[in-house]
PDB file of C-alpha atoms in Angstrom:
ATOM      1  CA  MET A 273      56.174   3.893  90.712  1.00  0.00           C
ATOM      2  CA  THR A 274      53.515   5.350  93.007  1.00  0.00           C
ATOM      3  CA  ALA A 275      51.635   8.197  91.337  1.00  0.00           C
ATOM      4  CA  THR A 276      52.133  11.634  92.826  1.00  0.00           C
ATOM      5  CA  GLN A 277      49.150  13.840  93.561  1.00  0.00           C
ATOM      6  CA  THR A 278      49.561  15.617  90.215  1.00  0.00           C
ATOM      7  CA  GLU A 279      49.374  12.279  88.360  1.00  0.00           C
ATOM      8  CA  MET A 280      46.386  10.797  90.192  1.00  0.00           C
ATOM      9  CA  VAL A 281      42.925  10.395  88.667  1.00  0.00           C
ATOM     10  CA  HIS A 282      40.289  13.000  89.507  1.00  0.00           C
ATOM     11  CA  ALA A 283      37.182  11.807  91.357  1.00  0.00           C
ATOM     12  CA  ARG A 284      34.922  12.927  88.495  1.00  0.00           C
ATOM     13  CA  ALA A 285      37.075  11.676  85.633  1.00  0.00           C
ATOM     14  CA  LYS A 286      35.060   8.502  85.008  1.00  0.00           C
ATOM     15  CA  GLY A 287      32.988   9.078  81.875  1.00  0.00           C
ATOM     16  CA  PHE A 288      34.157  12.698  81.719  1.00  0.00           C
ATOM     17  CA  ASP A 289      34.362  12.621  77.918  1.00  0.00           C
ATOM     18  CA  THR A 290      30.708  11.531  77.661  1.00  0.00           C
ATOM     19  CA  ARG A 291      29.240  14.337  79.736  1.00  0.00           C
ATOM     20  CA  PRO A 292      27.275  17.198  78.141  1.00  0.00           C
ATOM     21  CA  PRO A 293      29.592  20.129  77.366  1.00  0.00           C
ATOM     22  CA  GLN A 294      28.157  22.437  80.017  1.00  0.00           C
ATOM     23  CA  GLU A 295      28.491  19.771  82.708  1.00  0.00           C
ATOM     24  CA  ALA A 296      32.063  18.943  81.668  1.00  0.00           C
ATOM     25  CA  LEU A 297      33.030  22.604  81.640  1.00  0.00           C
ATOM     26  CA  ALA A 298      31.452  23.135  85.055  1.00  0.00           C
ATOM     27  CA  ILE A 299      33.647  20.321  86.398  1.00  0.00           C
ATOM     28  CA  LEU A 300      36.727  21.947  84.855  1.00  0.00           C
ATOM     29  CA  ALA A 301      35.817  25.354  86.298  1.00  0.00           C
ATOM     30  CA  ASN A 302      35.283  23.909  89.767  1.00  0.00           C
ATOM     31  CA  ALA A 303      38.616  22.073  89.564  1.00  0.00           C
ATOM     32  CA  GLN A 304      40.384  25.341  88.760  1.00  0.00           C
ATOM     33  CA  ALA A 305      38.711  27.012  91.738  1.00  0.00           C
ATOM     34  CA  GLU A 306      39.743  24.135  94.026  1.00  0.00           C
ATOM     35  CA  ALA A 307      43.326  24.444  92.812  1.00  0.00           C
ATOM     36  CA  ALA A 308      43.326  28.179  93.487  1.00  0.00           C
ATOM     37  CA  ARG A 309      42.147  27.674  97.060  1.00  0.00           C
ATOM     38  CA  VAL A 310      45.235  25.701  98.089  1.00  0.00           C
ATOM     39  CA  VAL A 311      47.400  28.797  97.668  1.00  0.00           C
ATOM     40  CA  GLN A 312      45.897  30.329 100.808  1.00  0.00           C
ATOM     41  CA  ASP A 313      47.634  27.754 102.996  1.00  0.00           C
ATOM     42  CA  ALA A 314      51.006  28.690 101.490  1.00  0.00           C
ATOM     43  CA  VAL A 315      50.776  32.388 102.411  1.00  0.00           C
ATOM     44  CA  PRO A 316      53.479  32.228 105.151  1.00  0.00           C
ATOM     45  CA  GLU A 317      55.964  30.583 102.790  1.00  0.00           C
ATOM     46  CA  ILE A 318      55.132  32.980  99.952  1.00  0.00           C
ATOM     47  CA  ALA A 319      55.658  35.919 102.324  1.00  0.00           C
ATOM     48  CA  ALA A 320      59.094  34.615 103.325  1.00  0.00           C
ATOM     49  CA  ALA A 321      60.013  34.004  99.686  1.00  0.00           C
ATOM     50  CA  ALA A 322      58.968  37.532  98.690  1.00  0.00           C
ATOM     51  CA  GLU A 323      61.151  38.999 101.437  1.00  0.00           C
ATOM     52  CA  LEU A 324      64.109  36.882 100.317  1.00  0.00           C
ATOM     53  CA  ALA A 325      63.679  37.916  96.676  1.00  0.00           C
ATOM     54  CA  ALA A 326      63.363  41.602  97.618  1.00  0.00           C
ATOM     55  CA  THR A 327      66.469  41.420  99.804  1.00  0.00           C
ATOM     56  CA  CYS A 328      68.471  39.964  96.920  1.00  0.00           C
ATOM     57  CA  LEU A 329      67.303  42.692  94.526  1.00  0.00           C
ATOM     58  CA  LYS A 330      67.986  45.417  97.085  1.00  0.00           C
ATOM     59  CA  GLY A 331      71.505  44.081  97.450  1.00  0.00           C
ATOM     60  CA  GLY A 332      72.185  44.302  93.727  1.00  0.00           C
ATOM     61  CA  GLY A 333      71.399  40.684  92.911  1.00  0.00           C
ATOM     62  CA  ARG A 334      69.100  39.230  90.299  1.00  0.00           C
ATOM     63  CA  LEU A 335      65.877  37.240  90.277  1.00  0.00           C
ATOM     64  CA  ILE A 336      66.258  34.132  88.132  1.00  0.00           C
ATOM     65  CA  TYR A 337      63.387  31.817  87.252  1.00  0.00           C
ATOM     66  CA  ALA A 338      64.153  28.210  86.253  1.00  0.00           C
ATOM     67  CA  ALA A 339      61.450  25.868  85.004  1.00  0.00           C
ATOM     68  CA  ALA A 340      60.258  23.531  82.262  1.00  0.00           C
ATOM     69  CA  GLY A 341      57.035  22.958  80.357  1.00  0.00           C
ATOM     70  CA  SER A 342      53.872  24.562  81.695  1.00  0.00           C
ATOM     71  CA  SER A 343      55.685  25.741  84.826  1.00  0.00           C
ATOM     72  CA  GLY A 344      58.107  27.540  82.534  1.00  0.00           C
ATOM     73  CA  LEU A 345      55.227  29.407  80.918  1.00  0.00           C
ATOM     74  CA  MET A 346      53.971  30.505  84.344  1.00  0.00           C
ATOM     75  CA  ALA A 347      57.481  31.687  85.242  1.00  0.00           C
ATOM     76  CA  LEU A 348      57.865  33.552  81.955  1.00  0.00           C
ATOM     77  CA  ALA A 349      54.504  35.302  82.348  1.00  0.00           C
ATOM     78  CA  ASP A 350      55.487  36.558  85.794  1.00  0.00           C
ATOM     79  CA  ALA A 351      59.028  37.573  84.885  1.00  0.00           C
ATOM     80  CA  LEU A 352      58.170  39.500  81.721  1.00  0.00           C
ATOM     81  CA  GLU A 353      55.670  41.697  83.553  1.00  0.00           C
ATOM     82  CA  LEU A 354      58.001  42.878  86.322  1.00  0.00           C
ATOM     83  CA  PRO A 355      60.037  45.517  84.430  1.00  0.00           C
ATOM     84  CA  GLY A 356      56.999  47.288  82.987  1.00  0.00           C
ATOM     85  CA  THR A 357      54.727  46.998  86.010  1.00  0.00           C
ATOM     86  CA  TYR A 358      57.223  47.734  88.747  1.00  0.00           C
ATOM     87  CA  GLY A 359      60.123  49.382  86.934  1.00  0.00           C
ATOM     88  CA  ILE A 360      62.603  46.647  87.844  1.00  0.00           C
ATOM     89  CA  ALA A 361      65.527  46.809  85.414  1.00  0.00           C
ATOM     90  CA  ARG A 362      65.329  44.092  82.787  1.00  0.00           C
ATOM     91  CA  ASP A 363      68.892  42.980  83.429  1.00  0.00           C
ATOM     92  CA  ARG A 364      67.881  42.128  87.014  1.00  0.00           C
ATOM     93  CA  ILE A 365      65.349  39.535  85.828  1.00  0.00           C
ATOM     94  CA  LYS A 366      66.274  36.353  83.962  1.00  0.00           C
ATOM     95  CA  VAL A 367      64.297  33.291  82.889  1.00  0.00           C
ATOM     96  CA  LEU A 368      65.912  29.914  82.230  1.00  0.00           C
ATOM     97  CA  LEU A 369      63.591  27.577  80.325  1.00  0.00           C
ATOM     98  CA  ALA A 370      64.222  23.942  79.457  1.00  0.00           C
ATOM     99  CA  GLY A 371      64.687  23.923  75.701  1.00  0.00           C
ATOM    100  CA  GLY A 372      65.378  27.651  75.597  1.00  0.00           C
ATOM    101  CA  ILE A 373      63.371  30.200  73.653  1.00  0.00           C
ATOM    102  CA  ALA A 374      62.770  27.634  70.901  1.00  0.00           C
ATOM    103  CA  GLY A 375      60.730  25.679  73.416  1.00  0.00           C
ATOM    104  CA  LEU A 376      58.116  28.439  73.444  1.00  0.00           C
ATOM    105  CA  THR A 377      56.981  27.600  69.905  1.00  0.00           C
ATOM    106  CA  ASN A 378      57.732  23.875  69.950  1.00  0.00           C
ATOM    107  CA  MET A 379      57.365  22.624  73.504  1.00  0.00           C
ATOM    108  CA  GLU A 380      58.819  19.135  73.703  1.00  0.00           C
ATOM    109  CA  GLY A 381      59.160  16.964  76.783  1.00  0.00           C
ATOM    110  CA  GLY A 382      62.778  15.912  76.347  1.00  0.00           C
ATOM    111  CA  PRO A 383      64.521  19.152  77.405  1.00  0.00           C
ATOM    112  CA  GLU A 384      62.991  19.015  80.896  1.00  0.00           C
ATOM    113  CA  ASP A 385      65.205  15.983  81.581  1.00  0.00           C
ATOM    114  CA  ASP A 386      68.386  17.819  80.533  1.00  0.00           C
ATOM    115  CA  ALA A 387      70.062  18.476  83.864  1.00  0.00           C
ATOM    116  CA  GLU A 388      73.410  19.236  82.241  1.00  0.00           C
ATOM    117  CA  SER A 389      71.833  22.024  80.194  1.00  0.00           C
ATOM    118  CA  ALA A 390      70.454  23.588  83.381  1.00  0.00           C
ATOM    119  CA  ARG A 391      73.861  23.510  85.073  1.00  0.00           C
ATOM    120  CA  ALA A 392      75.512  25.005  81.991  1.00  0.00           C
ATOM    121  CA  GLU A 393      72.939  27.799  81.770  1.00  0.00           C
ATOM    122  CA  ILE A 394      73.311  28.672  85.455  1.00  0.00           C
ATOM    123  CA  ALA A 395      77.072  28.923  84.915  1.00  0.00           C
ATOM    124  CA  ALA A 396      76.710  30.911  81.690  1.00  0.00           C
ATOM    125  CA  ALA A 397      74.396  33.371  83.440  1.00  0.00           C
ATOM    126  CA  GLY A 398      77.041  33.946  86.100  1.00  0.00           C
ATOM    127  CA  VAL A 399      74.642  33.086  88.903  1.00  0.00           C
ATOM    128  CA  GLY A 400      76.272  33.594  92.278  1.00  0.00           C
ATOM    129  CA  PRO A 401      76.052  35.175  95.729  1.00  0.00           C
ATOM    130  CA  GLY A 402      73.353  37.825  95.918  1.00  0.00           C
ATOM    131  CA  ASP A 403      71.156  36.198  93.278  1.00  0.00           C
ATOM    132  CA  CYS A 404      67.864  34.424  93.994  1.00  0.00           C
ATOM    133  CA  VAL A 405      66.593  31.511  91.900  1.00  0.00           C
ATOM    134  CA  ILE A 406      62.905  30.582  91.803  1.00  0.00           C
ATOM    135  CA  ALA A 407      62.541  27.009  90.520  1.00  0.00           C
ATOM    136  CA  LEU A 408      59.131  25.662  89.547  1.00  0.00           C
ATOM    137  CA  THR A 409      58.174  22.033  88.962  1.00  0.00           C
ATOM    138  CA  ALA A 410      54.652  20.706  89.377  1.00  0.00           C
ATOM    139  CA  SER A 411      55.882  17.174  90.037  1.00  0.00           C
ATOM    140  CA  GLY A 412      58.705  18.315  92.290  1.00  0.00           C
ATOM    141  CA  TYR A 413      61.373  16.181  90.641  1.00  0.00           C
ATOM    142  CA  THR A 414      61.811  17.545  87.089  1.00  0.00           C
ATOM    143  CA  PRO A 415      65.572  17.279  86.340  1.00  0.00           C
ATOM    144  CA  TYR A 416      66.001  20.709  84.710  1.00  0.00           C
ATOM    145  CA  PRO A 417      64.845  22.916  87.633  1.00  0.00           C
ATOM    146  CA  MET A 418      66.315  20.439  90.135  1.00  0.00           C
ATOM    147  CA  ALA A 419      69.755  20.763  88.566  1.00  0.00           C
ATOM    148  CA  ALA A 420      69.348  24.538  88.247  1.00  0.00           C
ATOM    149  CA  VAL A 421      68.847  25.016  91.988  1.00  0.00           C
ATOM    150  CA  GLU A 422      71.666  22.605  92.825  1.00  0.00           C
ATOM    151  CA  ALA A 423      74.080  24.561  90.627  1.00  0.00           C
ATOM    152  CA  ALA A 424      72.804  27.926  91.840  1.00  0.00           C
ATOM    153  CA  ARG A 425      73.194  27.079  95.529  1.00  0.00           C
ATOM    154  CA  ALA A 426      76.628  25.593  94.882  1.00  0.00           C
ATOM    155  CA  ALA A 427      77.550  28.978  93.385  1.00  0.00           C
ATOM    156  CA  GLY A 428      76.301  30.800  96.508  1.00  0.00           C
ATOM    157  CA  ALA A 429      72.850  31.896  95.328  1.00  0.00           C
ATOM    158  CA  ARG A 430      69.655  31.556  97.347  1.00  0.00           C
ATOM    159  CA  ALA A 431      66.851  29.366  96.038  1.00  0.00           C
ATOM    160  CA  ILE A 432      63.062  29.120  96.288  1.00  0.00           C
ATOM    161  CA  GLY A 433      61.275  25.953  95.174  1.00  0.00           C
ATOM    162  CA  ILE A 434      57.620  25.733  94.122  1.00  0.00           C
ATOM    163  CA  SER A 435      55.903  22.365  93.618  1.00  0.00           C
ATOM    164  CA  ASN A 436      52.402  20.912  93.708  1.00  0.00           C
ATOM    165  CA  ASN A 437      53.285  17.701  95.536  1.00  0.00           C
ATOM    166  CA  GLN A 438      53.897  17.398  99.262  1.00  0.00           C
ATOM    167  CA  GLY A 439      57.348  16.108 100.126  1.00  0.00           C
ATOM    168  CA  ALA A 440      58.628  16.996  96.646  1.00  0.00           C
ATOM    169  CA  PRO A 441      62.371  16.216  96.253  1.00  0.00           C
ATOM    170  CA  ILE A 442      63.113  19.774  95.164  1.00  0.00           C
ATOM    171  CA  PHE A 443      62.140  21.023  98.626  1.00  0.00           C
ATOM    172  CA  ALA A 444      65.277  19.428 100.086  1.00  0.00           C
ATOM    173  CA  LYS A 445      67.440  21.442  97.691  1.00  0.00           C
ATOM    174  CA  VAL A 446      66.170  24.996  98.313  1.00  0.00           C
ATOM    175  CA  ASP A 447      66.282  27.637 101.043  1.00  0.00           C
ATOM    176  CA  LEU A 448      62.512  28.157 100.969  1.00  0.00           C
ATOM    177  CA  ALA A 449      59.856  25.674  99.859  1.00  0.00           C
ATOM    178  CA  ILE A 450      56.367  26.625  98.662  1.00  0.00           C
ATOM    179  CA  CYS A 451      54.032  23.639  98.472  1.00  0.00           C
ATOM    180  CA  LEU A 452      50.798  24.050  96.489  1.00  0.00           C
ATOM    181  CA  PRO A 453      49.117  20.633  96.887  1.00  0.00           C
ATOM    182  CA  THR A 454      46.514  20.944  94.153  1.00  0.00           C
ATOM    183  CA  PRO A 455      43.938  18.156  93.714  1.00  0.00           C
ATOM    184  CA  PRO A 456      44.346  15.630  90.886  1.00  0.00           C
ATOM    185  CA  GLU A 457      43.750  17.139  87.462  1.00  0.00           C
ATOM    186  CA  VAL A 458      40.478  16.370  85.675  1.00  0.00           C
ATOM    187  CA  ILE A 459      42.723  15.354  82.772  1.00  0.00           C
ATOM    188  CA  ALA A 460      45.232  13.294  84.760  1.00  0.00           C
ATOM    189  CA  GLY A 461      48.728  14.782  84.738  1.00  0.00           C
ATOM    190  CA  SER A 462      47.746  17.873  82.712  1.00  0.00           C
ATOM    191  CA  THR A 463      49.440  20.265  85.091  1.00  0.00           C
ATOM    192  CA  ARG A 464      48.908  23.249  82.802  1.00  0.00           C
ATOM    193  CA  MET A 465      45.474  23.274  84.400  1.00  0.00           C
ATOM    194  CA  GLY A 466      45.018  23.255  88.195  1.00  0.00           C
ATOM    195  CA  ALA A 467      48.702  23.081  89.104  1.00  0.00           C
ATOM    196  CA  GLY A 468      49.542  25.850  86.648  1.00  0.00           C
ATOM    197  CA  THR A 469      46.715  28.008  87.977  1.00  0.00           C
ATOM    198  CA  ALA A 470      48.000  27.673  91.543  1.00  0.00           C
ATOM    199  CA  GLN A 471      51.578  28.382  90.462  1.00  0.00           C
ATOM    200  CA  LYS A 472      50.521  31.532  88.615  1.00  0.00           C
ATOM    201  CA  ILE A 473      48.580  32.798  91.627  1.00  0.00           C
ATOM    202  CA  ALA A 474      51.519  32.094  93.944  1.00  0.00           C
ATOM    203  CA  LEU A 475      53.918  33.903  91.595  1.00  0.00           C
ATOM    204  CA  ASN A 476      51.524  36.867  91.330  1.00  0.00           C
ATOM    205  CA  MET A 477      51.479  37.088  95.120  1.00  0.00           C
ATOM    206  CA  LEU A 478      55.218  36.588  95.543  1.00  0.00           C
ATOM    207  CA  SER A 479      56.277  39.193  92.991  1.00  0.00           C
ATOM    208  CA  THR A 480      53.676  41.716  94.158  1.00  0.00           C
ATOM    209  CA  MET A 481      54.795  41.441  97.789  1.00  0.00           C
ATOM    210  CA  MET A 482      58.393  41.662  96.612  1.00  0.00           C
ATOM    211  CA  ALA A 483      57.516  44.906  94.820  1.00  0.00           C
ATOM    212  CA  ILE A 484      55.898  46.232  98.002  1.00  0.00           C
ATOM    213  CA  HIS A 485      59.111  45.537  99.930  1.00  0.00           C
ATOM    214  CA  LEU A 486      61.008  47.437  97.232  1.00  0.00           C
ATOM    215  CA  GLY A 487      58.694  50.463  97.526  1.00  0.00           C
ATOM    216  CA  HIS A 488      57.057  50.052  94.130  1.00  0.00           C
ATOM    217  CA  VAL A 489      53.464  49.885  95.418  1.00  0.00           C
ATOM    218  CA  HIS A 490      51.594  52.675  97.224  1.00  0.00           C
ATOM    219  CA  ASP A 491      47.906  52.425  98.189  1.00  0.00           C
ATOM    220  CA  GLY A 492      47.451  49.734  95.547  1.00  0.00           C
ATOM    221  CA  PHE A 493      49.039  51.834  92.791  1.00  0.00           C
ATOM    222  CA  MET A 494      52.055  50.710  90.724  1.00  0.00           C
ATOM    223  CA  VAL A 495      54.054  53.847  91.436  1.00  0.00           C
ATOM    224  CA  ASN A 496      57.175  52.627  89.624  1.00  0.00           C
ATOM    225  CA  VAL A 497      55.349  51.803  86.389  1.00  0.00           C
ATOM    226  CA  ILE A 498      57.196  52.334  83.099  1.00  0.00           C
ATOM    227  CA  ALA A 499      54.675  54.373  81.096  1.00  0.00           C
ATOM    228  CA  ASP A 500      55.772  53.489  77.577  1.00  0.00           C
ATOM    229  CA  ASN A 501      52.426  53.492  75.776  1.00  0.00           C
ATOM    230  CA  LEU A 502      49.257  55.571  75.647  1.00  0.00           C
ATOM    231  CA  LYS A 503      47.352  53.409  78.131  1.00  0.00           C
ATOM    232  CA  LEU A 504      50.156  53.443  80.693  1.00  0.00           C
ATOM    233  CA  ARG A 505      50.783  57.175  80.309  1.00  0.00           C
ATOM    234  CA  GLY A 506      47.140  57.715  81.164  1.00  0.00           C
ATOM    235  CA  ARG A 507      47.476  55.367  84.130  1.00  0.00           C
ATOM    236  CA  ALA A 508      50.578  57.192  85.350  1.00  0.00           C
ATOM    237  CA  GLN A 509      48.732  60.495  85.204  1.00  0.00           C
ATOM    238  CA  ARG A 510      45.794  59.086  87.163  1.00  0.00           C
ATOM    239  CA  ILE A 511      48.189  57.703  89.796  1.00  0.00           C
ATOM    240  CA  VAL A 512      49.813  61.103  90.270  1.00  0.00           C
ATOM    241  CA  MET A 513      46.392  62.730  90.539  1.00  0.00           C
ATOM    242  CA  ALA A 514      45.137  60.208  93.108  1.00  0.00           C
ATOM    243  CA  VAL A 515      48.198  60.131  95.355  1.00  0.00           C
ATOM    244  CA  SER A 516      49.020  63.841  95.211  1.00  0.00           C
ATOM    245  CA  SER A 517      45.410  65.094  95.100  1.00  0.00           C
ATOM    246  CA  VAL A 518      46.067  67.340  92.116  1.00  0.00           C
ATOM    247  CA  ASP A 519      44.139  67.892  88.919  1.00  0.00           C
ATOM    248  CA  GLU A 520      44.885  66.507  85.475  1.00  0.00           C
ATOM    249  CA  THR A 521      46.855  69.550  84.340  1.00  0.00           C
ATOM    250  CA  ALA A 522      49.112  69.580  87.396  1.00  0.00           C
ATOM    251  CA  ALA A 523      49.702  65.828  87.151  1.00  0.00           C
ATOM    252  CA  ALA A 524      50.653  66.077  83.478  1.00  0.00           C
ATOM    253  CA  ALA A 525      53.050  68.935  84.238  1.00  0.00           C
ATOM    254  CA  ALA A 526      54.680  67.002  87.076  1.00  0.00           C
ATOM    255  CA  LEU A 527      55.177  63.943  84.894  1.00  0.00           C
ATOM    256  CA  GLU A 528      56.715  66.127  82.198  1.00  0.00           C
ATOM    257  CA  ARG A 529      59.197  67.614  84.694  1.00  0.00           C
ATOM    258  CA  ALA A 530      59.952  64.158  86.077  1.00  0.00           C
ATOM    259  CA  ASP A 531      60.531  62.699  82.604  1.00  0.00           C
ATOM    260  CA  GLY A 532      57.784  60.166  83.302  1.00  0.00           C
ATOM    261  CA  ALA A 533      59.095  58.924  86.664  1.00  0.00           C
ATOM    262  CA  VAL A 534      55.876  58.480  88.630  1.00  0.00           C
ATOM    263  CA  LYS A 535      57.305  58.612  92.167  1.00  0.00           C
ATOM    264  CA  VAL A 536      59.253  61.764  91.364  1.00  0.00           C
ATOM    265  CA  ALA A 537      56.185  63.297  89.712  1.00  0.00           C
ATOM    266  CA  ILE A 538      54.065  62.535  92.787  1.00  0.00           C
ATOM    267  CA  LEU A 539      56.569  64.271  95.042  1.00  0.00           C
ATOM    268  CA  LEU A 540      56.813  67.260  92.709  1.00  0.00           C
ATOM    269  CA  ALA A 541      53.039  67.579  92.681  1.00  0.00           C
ATOM    270  CA  ALA A 542      53.071  67.278  96.477  1.00  0.00           C
ATOM    271  CA  GLY A 543      55.476  70.181  96.846  1.00  0.00           C
ATOM    272  CA  ALA A 544      59.025  68.840  96.531  1.00  0.00           C
ATOM    273  CA  GLU A 545      61.598  71.440  95.506  1.00  0.00           C
ATOM    274  CA  GLY A 546      62.580  70.335  92.044  1.00  0.00           C
ATOM    275  CA  VAL A 547      63.474  66.958  90.570  1.00  0.00           C
ATOM    276  CA  GLU A 548      66.688  66.694  92.573  1.00  0.00           C
ATOM    277  CA  GLY A 549      64.808  67.425  95.779  1.00  0.00           C
ATOM    278  CA  ALA A 550      62.276  64.705  94.982  1.00  0.00           C
ATOM    279  CA  GLN A 551      65.025  62.235  94.155  1.00  0.00           C
ATOM    280  CA  ARG A 552      66.813  63.067  97.400  1.00  0.00           C
ATOM    281  CA  LEU A 553      63.641  62.381  99.396  1.00  0.00           C
ATOM    282  CA  LEU A 554      63.285  59.022  97.687  1.00  0.00           C
ATOM    283  CA  ALA A 555      66.908  58.148  98.340  1.00  0.00           C
ATOM    284  CA  GLU A 556      66.482  58.981 102.017  1.00  0.00           C
ATOM    285  CA  SER A 557      63.417  56.725 102.210  1.00  0.00           C
ATOM    286  CA  ASN A 558      65.003  53.805 100.288  1.00  0.00           C
ATOM    287  CA  GLY A 559      62.631  54.339  97.400  1.00  0.00           C
ATOM    288  CA  HIS A 560      59.462  54.225  99.489  1.00  0.00           C
ATOM    289  CA  LEU A 561      56.948  56.944  98.689  1.00  0.00           C
ATOM    290  CA  ARG A 562      55.036  57.102 101.969  1.00  0.00           C
ATOM    291  CA  PRO A 563      57.898  58.349 104.186  1.00  0.00           C
ATOM    292  CA  ALA A 564      58.988  60.708 101.401  1.00  0.00           C
ATOM    293  CA  LEU A 565      55.494  62.213 101.322  1.00  0.00           C
ATOM    294  CA  GLY A 566      55.563  62.343 105.106  1.00  0.00           C
ATOM    295  CA  ALA A 567      58.693  64.482 104.951  1.00  0.00           C
ATOM    296  CA  LEU A 568      56.630  66.950 102.895  1.00  0.00           C
ATOM    297  CA  GLY A 569      53.881  66.946 105.483  1.00  0.00           C
ATOM    298  CA  ARG A 570      51.538  64.937 103.237  1.00  0.00           C
TER     299      ARG A 570
END
C-alpha cells in the first residue's frame, strides 16, 4: 500500500532521536507551525462549511461531530466549548466518538474500524434532515467516520468532511470537503501532532464563523456567553460596558435585569424599554445585536 502524506517520513526524521533536546524540540515546533500554515489555503471551504452548519442550526437542526482517535479529541474539544462560549443549547451539539466515552480514558485503535457501530450510533441519535455532521479523519479513510457520514447522508443530513490527505476517500461521501494537507509528521503517522493541530485550527475557525452567522459575536465579543462562573460573570459585565458604553454599575444592573443574558443586557443599557422590548428587538434582527442597536440609534 502506498503511504499517504500523513504516513510518510519527515525530511528531518533521520537521526531525530540522537539530536540534542533543544534541536529536536525546535524541529517539532517548526513542524507544528508548518502544519498550521496549510489551513490558510482551506479558508474558502471552511467558510462554506460554517455557513452550512449555521443554516442547519438556524433551521432547528443539530451539529454532530463524528471522529476517532486524535481527531475525536479535536472534535470533542471544539464541541464542548460551543454551549458555554456561544450559548448554543447543549442538546443541539452531539459528539460521536469511536469507542464511546470509555475511549477517552483508554484510547484503543480497534473501535475506529467499527463501521457498524458508527451506523448504529447515527441511527440511535435520530440523525436526519436538518442536521449537519462534521466527520474528521486525518487519513481520510477511517471506517468509523466514513460510515457515520454515509449513514447520516442516507438519512437526509448534510455532511462536512475534514482530512489531511488530498484525494481522501471521505471527500467523495460529503457535501463539503475541507482538505488540510499537512506535511509528514516528525514522528511518522503520529497525527495527534501536525494533523491534529491543523484540524483544531480549522474547527476553531469553522465554529467561530458559524457563531458569527448566528449573531453570537459582536466586535470580537462573545455576546451570547453563558456566564456561569466568577470569571465569566466578570467577562459578561465587561462586554456590556464595552458595547453599550456604560459604567460598571450600569452594566451590572442591566445584567441583573436581563437575568444574565448578555445581548438583552446590552440593549437594556443602550436604552431598550424593558426586557421584553430588548427581546423583541433581537427577534426582529434574528438574534443579531448590531441591527438591534441600530434600531435604538446606537
